[in-house]
Protein backbone atom coordinates (compact mmCIF):
# COMPACT_ATOMS: atom_id res chain seq x y z
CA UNK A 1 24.09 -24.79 -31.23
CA UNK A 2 22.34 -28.21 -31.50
CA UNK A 3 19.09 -27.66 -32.39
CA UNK A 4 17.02 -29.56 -29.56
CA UNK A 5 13.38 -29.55 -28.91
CA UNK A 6 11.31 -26.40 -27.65
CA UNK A 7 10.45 -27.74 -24.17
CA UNK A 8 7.78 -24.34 -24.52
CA UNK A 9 6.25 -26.22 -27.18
CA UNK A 10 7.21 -23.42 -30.05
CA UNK A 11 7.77 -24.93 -33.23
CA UNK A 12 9.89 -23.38 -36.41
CA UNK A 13 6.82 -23.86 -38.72
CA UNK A 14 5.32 -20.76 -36.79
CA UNK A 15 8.39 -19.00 -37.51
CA UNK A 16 8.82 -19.99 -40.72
CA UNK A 17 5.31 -19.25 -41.58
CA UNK A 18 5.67 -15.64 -39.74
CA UNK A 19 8.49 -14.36 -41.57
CA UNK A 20 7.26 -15.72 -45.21
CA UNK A 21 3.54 -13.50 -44.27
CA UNK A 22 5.91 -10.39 -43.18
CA UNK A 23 8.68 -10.06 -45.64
CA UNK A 24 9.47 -6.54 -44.46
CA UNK A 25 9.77 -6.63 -40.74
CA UNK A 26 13.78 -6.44 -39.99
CA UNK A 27 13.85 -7.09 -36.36
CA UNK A 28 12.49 -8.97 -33.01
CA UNK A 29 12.23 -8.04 -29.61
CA UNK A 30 13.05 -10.66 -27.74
CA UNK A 31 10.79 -10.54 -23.98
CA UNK A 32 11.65 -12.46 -20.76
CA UNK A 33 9.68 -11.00 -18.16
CA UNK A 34 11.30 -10.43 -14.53
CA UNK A 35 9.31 -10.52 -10.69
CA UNK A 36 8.71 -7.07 -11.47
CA UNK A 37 6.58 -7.67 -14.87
CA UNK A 38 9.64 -5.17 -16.97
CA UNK A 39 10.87 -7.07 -20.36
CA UNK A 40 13.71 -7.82 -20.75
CA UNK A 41 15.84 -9.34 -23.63
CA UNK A 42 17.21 -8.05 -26.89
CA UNK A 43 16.81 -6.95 -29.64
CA UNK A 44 17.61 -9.75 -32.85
CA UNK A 45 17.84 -9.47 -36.95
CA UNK A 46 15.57 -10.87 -38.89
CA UNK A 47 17.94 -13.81 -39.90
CA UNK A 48 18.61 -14.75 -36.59
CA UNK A 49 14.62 -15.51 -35.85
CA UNK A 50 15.06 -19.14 -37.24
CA UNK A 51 17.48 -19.98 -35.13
CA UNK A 52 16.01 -18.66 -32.21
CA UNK A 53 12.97 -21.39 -32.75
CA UNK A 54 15.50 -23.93 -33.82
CA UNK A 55 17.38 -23.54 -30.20
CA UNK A 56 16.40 -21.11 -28.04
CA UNK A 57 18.42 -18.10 -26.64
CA UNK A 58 20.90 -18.13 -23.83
CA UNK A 59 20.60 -15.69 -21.73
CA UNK A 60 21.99 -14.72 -18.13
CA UNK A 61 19.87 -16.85 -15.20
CA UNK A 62 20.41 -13.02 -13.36
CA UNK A 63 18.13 -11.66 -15.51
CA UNK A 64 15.56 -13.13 -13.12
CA UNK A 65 17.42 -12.08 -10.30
CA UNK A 66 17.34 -8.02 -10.68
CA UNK A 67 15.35 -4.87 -9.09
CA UNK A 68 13.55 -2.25 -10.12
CA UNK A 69 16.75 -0.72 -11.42
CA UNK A 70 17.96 -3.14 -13.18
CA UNK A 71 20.87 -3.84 -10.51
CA UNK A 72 21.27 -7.59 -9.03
CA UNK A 73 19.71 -8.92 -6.12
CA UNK A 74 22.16 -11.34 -4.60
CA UNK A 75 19.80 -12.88 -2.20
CA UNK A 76 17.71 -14.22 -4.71
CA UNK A 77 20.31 -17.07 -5.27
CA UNK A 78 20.29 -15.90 -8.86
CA UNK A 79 23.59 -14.32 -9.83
CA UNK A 80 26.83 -15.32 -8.10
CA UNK A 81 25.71 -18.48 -6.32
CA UNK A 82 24.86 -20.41 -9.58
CA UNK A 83 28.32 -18.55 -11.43
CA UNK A 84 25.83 -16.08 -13.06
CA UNK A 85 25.71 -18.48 -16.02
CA UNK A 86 23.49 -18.57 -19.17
CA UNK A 87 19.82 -20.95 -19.28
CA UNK A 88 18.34 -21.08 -22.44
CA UNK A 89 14.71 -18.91 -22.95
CA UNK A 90 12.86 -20.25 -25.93
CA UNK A 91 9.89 -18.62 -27.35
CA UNK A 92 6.24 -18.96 -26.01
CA UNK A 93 4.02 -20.31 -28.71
CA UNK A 94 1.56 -18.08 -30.24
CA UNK A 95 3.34 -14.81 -29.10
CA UNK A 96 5.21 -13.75 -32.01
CA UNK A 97 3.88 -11.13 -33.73
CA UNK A 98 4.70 -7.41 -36.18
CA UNK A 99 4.30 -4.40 -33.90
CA UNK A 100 2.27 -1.42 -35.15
CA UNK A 101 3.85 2.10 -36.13
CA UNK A 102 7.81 0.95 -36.43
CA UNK A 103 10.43 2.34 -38.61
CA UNK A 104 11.77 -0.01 -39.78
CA UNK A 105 9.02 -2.81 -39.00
CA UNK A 106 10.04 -5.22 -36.02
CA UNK A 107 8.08 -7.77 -34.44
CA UNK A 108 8.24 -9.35 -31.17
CA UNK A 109 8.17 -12.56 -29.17
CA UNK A 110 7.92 -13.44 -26.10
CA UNK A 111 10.11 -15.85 -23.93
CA UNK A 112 10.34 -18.21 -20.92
CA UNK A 113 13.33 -19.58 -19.17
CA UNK A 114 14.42 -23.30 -19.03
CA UNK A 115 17.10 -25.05 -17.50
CA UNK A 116 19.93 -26.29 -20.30
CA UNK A 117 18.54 -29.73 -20.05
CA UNK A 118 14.59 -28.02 -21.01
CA UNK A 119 13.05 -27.79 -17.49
CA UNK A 120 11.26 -24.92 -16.33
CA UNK A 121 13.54 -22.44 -14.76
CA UNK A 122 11.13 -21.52 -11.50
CA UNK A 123 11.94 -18.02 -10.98
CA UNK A 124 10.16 -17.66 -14.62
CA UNK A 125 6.91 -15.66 -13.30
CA UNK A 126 5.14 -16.60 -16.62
CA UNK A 127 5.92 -20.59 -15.04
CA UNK A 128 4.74 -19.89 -11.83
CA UNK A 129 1.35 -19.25 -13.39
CA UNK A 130 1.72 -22.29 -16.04
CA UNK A 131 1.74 -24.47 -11.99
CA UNK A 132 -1.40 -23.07 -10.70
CA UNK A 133 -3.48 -23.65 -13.59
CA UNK A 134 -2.19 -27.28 -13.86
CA UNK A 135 -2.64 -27.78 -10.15
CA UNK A 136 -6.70 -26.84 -11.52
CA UNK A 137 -6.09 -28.68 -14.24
CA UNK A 138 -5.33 -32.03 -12.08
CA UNK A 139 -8.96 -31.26 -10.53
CA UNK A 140 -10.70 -30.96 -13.75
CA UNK A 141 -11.05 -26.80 -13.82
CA UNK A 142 -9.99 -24.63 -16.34
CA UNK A 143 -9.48 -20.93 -15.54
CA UNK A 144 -10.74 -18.40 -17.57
CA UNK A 145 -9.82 -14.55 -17.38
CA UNK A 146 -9.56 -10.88 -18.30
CA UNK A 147 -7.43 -8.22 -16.69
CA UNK A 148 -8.93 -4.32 -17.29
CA UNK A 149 -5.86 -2.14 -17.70
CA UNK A 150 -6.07 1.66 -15.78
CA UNK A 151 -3.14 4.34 -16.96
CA UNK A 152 -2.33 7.66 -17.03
CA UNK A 153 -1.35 9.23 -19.88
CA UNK A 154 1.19 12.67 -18.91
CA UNK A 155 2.38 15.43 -19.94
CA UNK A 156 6.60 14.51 -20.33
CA UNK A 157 6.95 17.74 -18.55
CA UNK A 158 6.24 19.05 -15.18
CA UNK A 159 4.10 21.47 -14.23
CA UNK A 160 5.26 24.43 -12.43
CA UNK A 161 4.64 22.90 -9.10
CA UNK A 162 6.97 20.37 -10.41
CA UNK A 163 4.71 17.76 -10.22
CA UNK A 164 2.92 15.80 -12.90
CA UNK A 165 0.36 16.57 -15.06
CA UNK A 166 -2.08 15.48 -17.42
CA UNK A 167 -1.15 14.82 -21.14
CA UNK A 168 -2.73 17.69 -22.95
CA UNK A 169 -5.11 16.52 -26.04
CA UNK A 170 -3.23 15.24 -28.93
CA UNK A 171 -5.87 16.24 -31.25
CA UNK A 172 -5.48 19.96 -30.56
CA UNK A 173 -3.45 20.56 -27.86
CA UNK A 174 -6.48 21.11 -25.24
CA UNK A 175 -5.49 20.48 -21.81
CA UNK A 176 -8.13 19.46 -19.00
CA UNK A 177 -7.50 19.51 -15.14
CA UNK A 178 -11.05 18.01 -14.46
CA UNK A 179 -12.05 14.98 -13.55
CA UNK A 180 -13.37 13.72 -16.75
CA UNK A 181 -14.82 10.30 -15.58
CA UNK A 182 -17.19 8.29 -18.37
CA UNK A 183 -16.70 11.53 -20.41
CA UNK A 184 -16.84 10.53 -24.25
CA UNK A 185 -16.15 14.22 -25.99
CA UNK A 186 -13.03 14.22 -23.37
CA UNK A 187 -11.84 11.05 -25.29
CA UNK A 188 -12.31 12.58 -28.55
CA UNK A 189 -9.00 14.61 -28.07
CA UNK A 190 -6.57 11.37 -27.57
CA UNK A 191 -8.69 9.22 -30.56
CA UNK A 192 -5.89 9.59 -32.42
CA UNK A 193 -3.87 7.67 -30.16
CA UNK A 194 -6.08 5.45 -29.25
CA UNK A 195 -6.78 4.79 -32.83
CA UNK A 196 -2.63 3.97 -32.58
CA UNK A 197 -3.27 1.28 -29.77
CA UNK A 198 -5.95 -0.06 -31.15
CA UNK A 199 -4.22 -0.95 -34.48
CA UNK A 200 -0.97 -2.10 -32.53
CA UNK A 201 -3.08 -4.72 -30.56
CA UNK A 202 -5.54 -5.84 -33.66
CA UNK A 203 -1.35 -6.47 -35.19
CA UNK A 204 -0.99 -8.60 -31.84
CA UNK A 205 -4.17 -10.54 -32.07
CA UNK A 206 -5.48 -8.74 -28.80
CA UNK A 207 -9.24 -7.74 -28.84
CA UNK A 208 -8.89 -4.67 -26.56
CA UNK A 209 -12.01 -3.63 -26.23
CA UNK A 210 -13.84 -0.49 -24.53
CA UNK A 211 -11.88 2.59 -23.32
CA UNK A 212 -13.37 4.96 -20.68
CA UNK A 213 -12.34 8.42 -19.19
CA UNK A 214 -11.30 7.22 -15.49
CA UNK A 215 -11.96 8.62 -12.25
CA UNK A 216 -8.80 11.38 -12.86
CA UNK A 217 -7.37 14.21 -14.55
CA UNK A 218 -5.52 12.17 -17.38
CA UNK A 219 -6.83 8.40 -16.24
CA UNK A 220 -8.01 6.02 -19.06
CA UNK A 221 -9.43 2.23 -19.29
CA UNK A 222 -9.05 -0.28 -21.28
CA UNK A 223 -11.02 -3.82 -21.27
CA UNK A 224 -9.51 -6.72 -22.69
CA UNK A 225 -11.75 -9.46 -24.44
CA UNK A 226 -12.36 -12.85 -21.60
CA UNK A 227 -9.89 -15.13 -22.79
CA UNK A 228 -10.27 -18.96 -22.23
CA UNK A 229 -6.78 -19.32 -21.21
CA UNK A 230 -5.32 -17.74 -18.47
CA UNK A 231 -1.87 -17.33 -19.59
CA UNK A 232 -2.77 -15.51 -23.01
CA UNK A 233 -5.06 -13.07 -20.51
CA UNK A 234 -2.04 -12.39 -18.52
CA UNK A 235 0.17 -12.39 -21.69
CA UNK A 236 -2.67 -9.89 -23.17
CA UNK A 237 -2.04 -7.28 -20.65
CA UNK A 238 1.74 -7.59 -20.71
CA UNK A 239 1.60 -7.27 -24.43
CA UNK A 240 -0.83 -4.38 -24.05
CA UNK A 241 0.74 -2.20 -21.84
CA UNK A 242 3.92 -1.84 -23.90
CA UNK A 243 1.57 -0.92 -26.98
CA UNK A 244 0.07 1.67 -24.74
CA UNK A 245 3.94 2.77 -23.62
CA UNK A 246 4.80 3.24 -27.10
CA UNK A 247 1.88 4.60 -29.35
CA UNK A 248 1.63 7.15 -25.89
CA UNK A 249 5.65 7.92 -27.02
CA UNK A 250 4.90 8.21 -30.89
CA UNK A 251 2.29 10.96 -29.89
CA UNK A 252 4.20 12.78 -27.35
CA UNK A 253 3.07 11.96 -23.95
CA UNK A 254 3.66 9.49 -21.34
CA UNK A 255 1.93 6.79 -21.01
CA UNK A 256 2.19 5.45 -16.79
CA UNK A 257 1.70 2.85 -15.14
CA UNK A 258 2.19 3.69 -11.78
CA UNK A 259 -0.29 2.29 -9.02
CA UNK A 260 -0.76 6.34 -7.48
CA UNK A 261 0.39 9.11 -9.88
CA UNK A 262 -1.37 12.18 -8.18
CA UNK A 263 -1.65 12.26 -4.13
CA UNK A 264 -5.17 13.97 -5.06
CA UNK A 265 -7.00 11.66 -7.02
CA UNK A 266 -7.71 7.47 -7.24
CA UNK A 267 -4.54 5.40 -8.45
CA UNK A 268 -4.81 2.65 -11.03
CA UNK A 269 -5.80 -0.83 -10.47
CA UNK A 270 -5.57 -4.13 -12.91
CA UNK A 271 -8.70 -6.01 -11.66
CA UNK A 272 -8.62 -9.49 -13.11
CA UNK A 273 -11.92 -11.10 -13.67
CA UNK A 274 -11.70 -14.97 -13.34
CA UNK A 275 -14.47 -17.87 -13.79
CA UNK A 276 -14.04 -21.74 -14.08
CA UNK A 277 -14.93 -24.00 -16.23
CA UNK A 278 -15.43 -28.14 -16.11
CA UNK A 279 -14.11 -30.35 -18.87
CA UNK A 280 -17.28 -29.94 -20.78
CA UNK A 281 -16.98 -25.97 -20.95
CA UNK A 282 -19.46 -25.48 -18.04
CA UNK A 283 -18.84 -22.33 -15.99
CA UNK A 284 -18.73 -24.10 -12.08
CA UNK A 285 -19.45 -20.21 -10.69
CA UNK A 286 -22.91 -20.09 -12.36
CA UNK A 287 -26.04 -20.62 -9.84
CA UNK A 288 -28.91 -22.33 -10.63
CA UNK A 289 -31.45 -19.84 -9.16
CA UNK A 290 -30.01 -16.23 -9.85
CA UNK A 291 -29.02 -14.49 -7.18
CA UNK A 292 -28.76 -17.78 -5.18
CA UNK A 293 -24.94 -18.39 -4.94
CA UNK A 294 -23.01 -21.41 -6.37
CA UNK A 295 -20.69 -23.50 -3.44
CA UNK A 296 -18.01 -22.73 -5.80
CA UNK A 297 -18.02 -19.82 -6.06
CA UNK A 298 -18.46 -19.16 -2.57
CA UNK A 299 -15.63 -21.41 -1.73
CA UNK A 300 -13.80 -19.50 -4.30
CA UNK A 301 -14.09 -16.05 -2.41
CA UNK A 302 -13.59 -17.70 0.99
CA UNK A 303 -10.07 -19.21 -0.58
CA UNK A 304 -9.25 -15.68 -1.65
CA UNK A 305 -10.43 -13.46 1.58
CA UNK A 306 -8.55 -16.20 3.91
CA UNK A 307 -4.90 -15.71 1.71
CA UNK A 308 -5.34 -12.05 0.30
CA UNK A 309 -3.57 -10.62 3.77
CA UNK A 310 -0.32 -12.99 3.04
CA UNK A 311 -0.64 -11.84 -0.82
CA UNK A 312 -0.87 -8.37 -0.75
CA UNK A 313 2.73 -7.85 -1.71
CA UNK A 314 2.20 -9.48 -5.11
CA UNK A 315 -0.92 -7.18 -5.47
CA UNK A 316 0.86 -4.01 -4.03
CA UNK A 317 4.71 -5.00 -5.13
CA UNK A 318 6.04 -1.28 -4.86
CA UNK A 319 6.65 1.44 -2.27
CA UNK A 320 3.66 3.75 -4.57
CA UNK A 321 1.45 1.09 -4.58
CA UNK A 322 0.62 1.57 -1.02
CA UNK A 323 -0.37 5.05 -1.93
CA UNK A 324 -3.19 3.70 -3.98
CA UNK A 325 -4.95 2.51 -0.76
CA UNK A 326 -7.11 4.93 0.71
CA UNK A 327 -11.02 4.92 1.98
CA UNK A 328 -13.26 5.77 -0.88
CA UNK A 329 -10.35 5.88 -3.53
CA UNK A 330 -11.81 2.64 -4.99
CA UNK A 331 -9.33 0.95 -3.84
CA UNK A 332 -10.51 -2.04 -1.35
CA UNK A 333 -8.76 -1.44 2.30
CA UNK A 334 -10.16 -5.09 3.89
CA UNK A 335 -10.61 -8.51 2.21
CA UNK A 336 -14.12 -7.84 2.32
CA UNK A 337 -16.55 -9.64 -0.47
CA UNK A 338 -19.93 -8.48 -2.38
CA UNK A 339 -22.16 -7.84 -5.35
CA UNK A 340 -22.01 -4.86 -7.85
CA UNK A 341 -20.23 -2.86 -5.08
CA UNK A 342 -17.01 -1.20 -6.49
CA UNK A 343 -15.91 -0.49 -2.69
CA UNK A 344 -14.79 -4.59 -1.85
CA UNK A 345 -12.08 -6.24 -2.84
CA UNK A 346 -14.06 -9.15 -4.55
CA UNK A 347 -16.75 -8.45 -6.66
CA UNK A 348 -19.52 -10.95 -8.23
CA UNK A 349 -20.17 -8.28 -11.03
CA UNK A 350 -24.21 -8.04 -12.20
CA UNK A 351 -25.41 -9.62 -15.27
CA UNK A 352 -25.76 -12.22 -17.42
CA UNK A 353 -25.59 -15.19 -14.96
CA UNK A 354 -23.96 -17.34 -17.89
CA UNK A 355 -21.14 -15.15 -17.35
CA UNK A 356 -20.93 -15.24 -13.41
CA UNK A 357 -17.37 -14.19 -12.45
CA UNK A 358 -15.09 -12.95 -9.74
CA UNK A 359 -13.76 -9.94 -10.09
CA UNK A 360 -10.61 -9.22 -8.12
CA UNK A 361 -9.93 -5.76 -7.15
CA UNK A 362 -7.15 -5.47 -4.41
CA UNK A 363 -4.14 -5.58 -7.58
CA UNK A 364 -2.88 -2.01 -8.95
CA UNK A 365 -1.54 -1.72 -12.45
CA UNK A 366 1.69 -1.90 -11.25
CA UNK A 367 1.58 -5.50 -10.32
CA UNK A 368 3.14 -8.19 -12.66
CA UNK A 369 -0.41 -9.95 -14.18
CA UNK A 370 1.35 -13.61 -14.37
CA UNK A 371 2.50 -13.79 -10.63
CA UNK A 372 -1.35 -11.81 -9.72
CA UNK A 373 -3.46 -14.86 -11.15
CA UNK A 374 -1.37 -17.79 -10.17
CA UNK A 375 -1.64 -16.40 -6.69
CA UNK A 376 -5.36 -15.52 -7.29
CA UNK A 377 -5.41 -18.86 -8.53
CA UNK A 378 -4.00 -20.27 -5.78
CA UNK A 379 -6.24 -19.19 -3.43
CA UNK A 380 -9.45 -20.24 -5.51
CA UNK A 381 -8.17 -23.89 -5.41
CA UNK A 382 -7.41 -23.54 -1.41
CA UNK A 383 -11.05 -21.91 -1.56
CA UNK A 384 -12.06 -25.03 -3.09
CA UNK A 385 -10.67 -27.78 -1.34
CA UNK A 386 -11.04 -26.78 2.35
CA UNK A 387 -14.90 -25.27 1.50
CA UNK A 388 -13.85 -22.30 2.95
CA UNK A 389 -16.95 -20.01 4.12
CA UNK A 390 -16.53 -16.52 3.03
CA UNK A 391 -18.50 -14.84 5.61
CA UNK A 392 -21.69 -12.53 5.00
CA UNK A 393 -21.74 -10.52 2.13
CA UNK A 394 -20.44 -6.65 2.61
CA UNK A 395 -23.61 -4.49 1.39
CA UNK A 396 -23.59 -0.44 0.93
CA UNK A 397 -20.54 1.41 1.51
CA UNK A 398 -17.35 -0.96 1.93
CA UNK A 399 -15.07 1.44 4.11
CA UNK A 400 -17.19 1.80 6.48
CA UNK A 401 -16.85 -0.44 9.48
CA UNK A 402 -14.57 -2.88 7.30
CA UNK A 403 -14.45 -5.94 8.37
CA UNK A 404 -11.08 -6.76 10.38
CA UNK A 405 -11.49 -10.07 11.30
CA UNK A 406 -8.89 -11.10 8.58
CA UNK A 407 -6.65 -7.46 8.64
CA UNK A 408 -4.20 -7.24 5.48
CA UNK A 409 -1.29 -5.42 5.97
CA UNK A 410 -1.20 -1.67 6.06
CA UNK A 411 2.41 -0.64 4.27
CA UNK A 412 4.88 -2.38 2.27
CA UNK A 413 7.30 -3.40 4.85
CA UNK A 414 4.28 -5.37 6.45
CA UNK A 415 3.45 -6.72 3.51
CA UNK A 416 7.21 -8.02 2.33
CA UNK A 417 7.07 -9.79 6.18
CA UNK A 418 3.64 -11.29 5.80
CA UNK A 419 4.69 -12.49 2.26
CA UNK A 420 8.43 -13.46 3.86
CA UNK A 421 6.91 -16.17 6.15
CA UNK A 422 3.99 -17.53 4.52
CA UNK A 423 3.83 -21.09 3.59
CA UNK A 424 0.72 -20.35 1.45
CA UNK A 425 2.63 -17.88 -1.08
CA UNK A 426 5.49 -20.30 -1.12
CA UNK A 427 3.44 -22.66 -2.60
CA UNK A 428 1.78 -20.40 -4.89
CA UNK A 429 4.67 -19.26 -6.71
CA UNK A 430 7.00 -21.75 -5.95
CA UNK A 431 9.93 -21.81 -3.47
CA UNK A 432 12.56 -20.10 -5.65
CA UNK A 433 10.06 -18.00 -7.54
CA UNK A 434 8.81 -17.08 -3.68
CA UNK A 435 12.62 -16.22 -2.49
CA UNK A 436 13.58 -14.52 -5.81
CA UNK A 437 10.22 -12.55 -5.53
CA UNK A 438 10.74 -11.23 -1.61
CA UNK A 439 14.19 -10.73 -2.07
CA UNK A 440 14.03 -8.44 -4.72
CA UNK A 441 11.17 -6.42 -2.51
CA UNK A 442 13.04 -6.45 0.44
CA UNK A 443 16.15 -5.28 -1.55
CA UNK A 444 13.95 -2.55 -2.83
CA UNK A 445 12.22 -1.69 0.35
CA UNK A 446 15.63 -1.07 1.59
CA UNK A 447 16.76 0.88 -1.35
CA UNK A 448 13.54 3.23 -0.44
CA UNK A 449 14.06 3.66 3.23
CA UNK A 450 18.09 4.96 2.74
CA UNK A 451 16.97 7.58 0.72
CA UNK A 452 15.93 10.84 1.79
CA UNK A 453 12.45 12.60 0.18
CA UNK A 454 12.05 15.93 -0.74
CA UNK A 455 9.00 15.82 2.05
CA UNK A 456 11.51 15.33 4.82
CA UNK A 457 13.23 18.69 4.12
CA UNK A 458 9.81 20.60 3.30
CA UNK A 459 9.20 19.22 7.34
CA UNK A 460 11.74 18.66 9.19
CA UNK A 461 15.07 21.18 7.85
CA UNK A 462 13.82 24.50 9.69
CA UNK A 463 11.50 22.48 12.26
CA UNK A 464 13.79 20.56 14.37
């Protein structure tokens, strides 16, 4: 292979310099991340790392192209109308780094897609993002962000009802059924583990930062330090929830990331918190009188409650993320706006006006973070530009009387139609990323609907 130059802007000094500080580590994972947010790649020897810096990977453009499953979506475009042949994915600066707790010690890096001639490949979510935050570049605004990552860790058996169940202790084998929310003794039996993901993400340079007992039998949080740039927040909580997945599967549970788990309790949402900044560092969101709100930042929630009915696929991608919305689940049901109220959709949290922020709710934890913020992103900027009013602020309790003056769909198949024809998603991700995207969820959606749930025997076998 001639050795060309990274169009990602990687450079073999990092590589060099990584694998003289980590003489043991025999491995890399190499990460491309599909619509769907799942990594994939391979797996590479240690000699094989400089190389990979010196010029790139090839790798199948269908890798972009496939389903939940891992099976190929032809209507993306992706697989037998371009020959199914090989781009090159070179590594994303700053991403390479040992992972915690492996025998023998690998690393990983993660990768983006480029043409052979070095242009973006635009079915690359992690691109997609890398456009909207030049787009607010070209205006002089610079995003900054944090996602907060909700999980369950599970037992890896079922219960006896043959449903799932909460991961018992793996301190002492103690097993709760309560809701343990804000509980700190209940986090004392999984410190252990948590110990284990902490280490794995100080490894990765993440500053994961306070966990809580969530609002259900087996539900954590974590909170991941604001980051200035956008991309490494969204590259934080990729990176993160793999550390979770595996330090959960060193201790013997599950760690998942489903959006609804358990019918009974709340699902799990990735809320991304998002200010900007000016080219002198100045947050635009901050108000001069507290309590008095900034035009931005009003404009800002007007962008996002006049697209978030045409985006709710990319928040809700999956047939179980549509379980997560229900009144009082916290879980916002209308693109409704206000402040320190957990029951909208956006949220101007309370405190320190210095750090005056937007905190976007409607996303589960299921959703892939990189195609979330450039569509978040997205609809800041259209916020922005056409000083969109965001109507009167929701006070009290949320789901009642919610507003439907801009309805967002109501189940997935709406949602893949709304996202299907509108122009404003199109140009959020991109056209191809936009057609790979709803043709994998439509492929999916259909996958769904031919197959027959247990439910429909429990009602219907002896009934009709």
């Amino acid at each position: 292979m001639t050795d060309i130059p990274s169009p990602s802007g990687s450079t073999l000094a990092e590589a060099e310099a990584f694998l003289s500080q980590h003489p043991g580590i025999e491995a890399f994972d190499i990460i491309l991340h599909d619509a769907n947010g799942i990594g994939r790649g391979k797996i590479i020897r240690r000699h094989e790392l400089l190389s990979l810096y010196k010029g790139g990977r090839h790798l199948p453009i269908s890798i972009l192209g496939l389903d939940i499953c891992g099976e190929d979506v032809h209507e993306t475009g992706l697989i037998w109308d371009q020959g199914d042949g090989d781009l090159r994915a070179w590594p994303v600066p700053g991403t390479l780094v040992p992972l915690h707790g492996t025998t023998p010690p690998r690393g990983e890096v993660f990768m983006c897609m480029y043409d052979l001639e070095g242009r973006p490949m635009s079915s690359d979510p992690r691109h997609a993002l890398a456009r909207q935050v030049e787009a607010l570049g070209s205006l002089g605004l610079f995003p900054t962000a944090a996602f907060e990552l909700e999980f369950f860790l599970l037992a890896n058996d079922r219960g006896p009802d043959g449903r799932v169940q909460p991961a018992a202790d793996v301190l002492d084998g103690r097993r709760s059924a309560k809701t343990e929310v804000y509980s700190v003794d209940h986090l004392h039996g999984m410190m252990p583990l948590f110990s284990d993901i902490y280490a794995g993400a100080e490894k990765a340079g993440i500053r994961a930062e306070t966990v809580i007992s969530e609002y259900a039998p087996g539900q954590y949080e974590l909170t991941l330090h604001y980051r200035t740039d956008i991309l490494q927040a969204a590259d934080d909580l990729m990176r993160l929830k793999r550390i979770v997945r595996a330090q959960a599967r060193r201790h013997g549970v599950t760690a998942c990331f489903m959006a609804k788990p358990v019918e009974s309790y709340a699902g799990s949402g990735m809320h991304l918190h998002v200010s900007l900044c000016d080219r002198e560092g100045r947050n635009i969101f901050v108000e001069e009188t507290e309590g008095q709100w900034s035009r931005p930042i009003l404009h800002a929630l007007g962008g996002l409650r006049e697209t978030m009915g045409e985006s709710m696929l990319v928040f809700a991608p999956h047939a179980n993320s549509w379980r997560r919305f229900a009144s009082q689940s916290y879980a916002p049901v209308s693109p409704s706006w206000g402040v320190n109220n957990r029951s909208v959709a956006l949220r101007i949290p309370a405190g320190d006006i210095r750090a005056r922020r937007i905190e976007h709710r409607p996303a589960g934890v299921d959703a892939n973070p990189y195609l979330v913020a450039a569509t978040v992103l997205a609809g800041i900027r259209r916020g922005l530009e056409q000083q969109i009013d965001p109507g009167p602020e929701t006070t009290g309790n949320g789901y009642e009387g919610a507003d439907d003056t801009q309805p967002i769909p109501t189940c997935w198949r709406s949602a893949i139609a709304a996202a299907e024809h509108s122009a404003f998603l199109r140009e959020a991700l991109g056209p191809d990323m936009h057609r790979t995207f709803t043709a994998i969820k439509a492929a999916e959606y259909a996958r769904v609907a031919r197959t027959i749930p247990d439910v429909d025997y429990d009602l219907y076998l002896h009934s009709v």
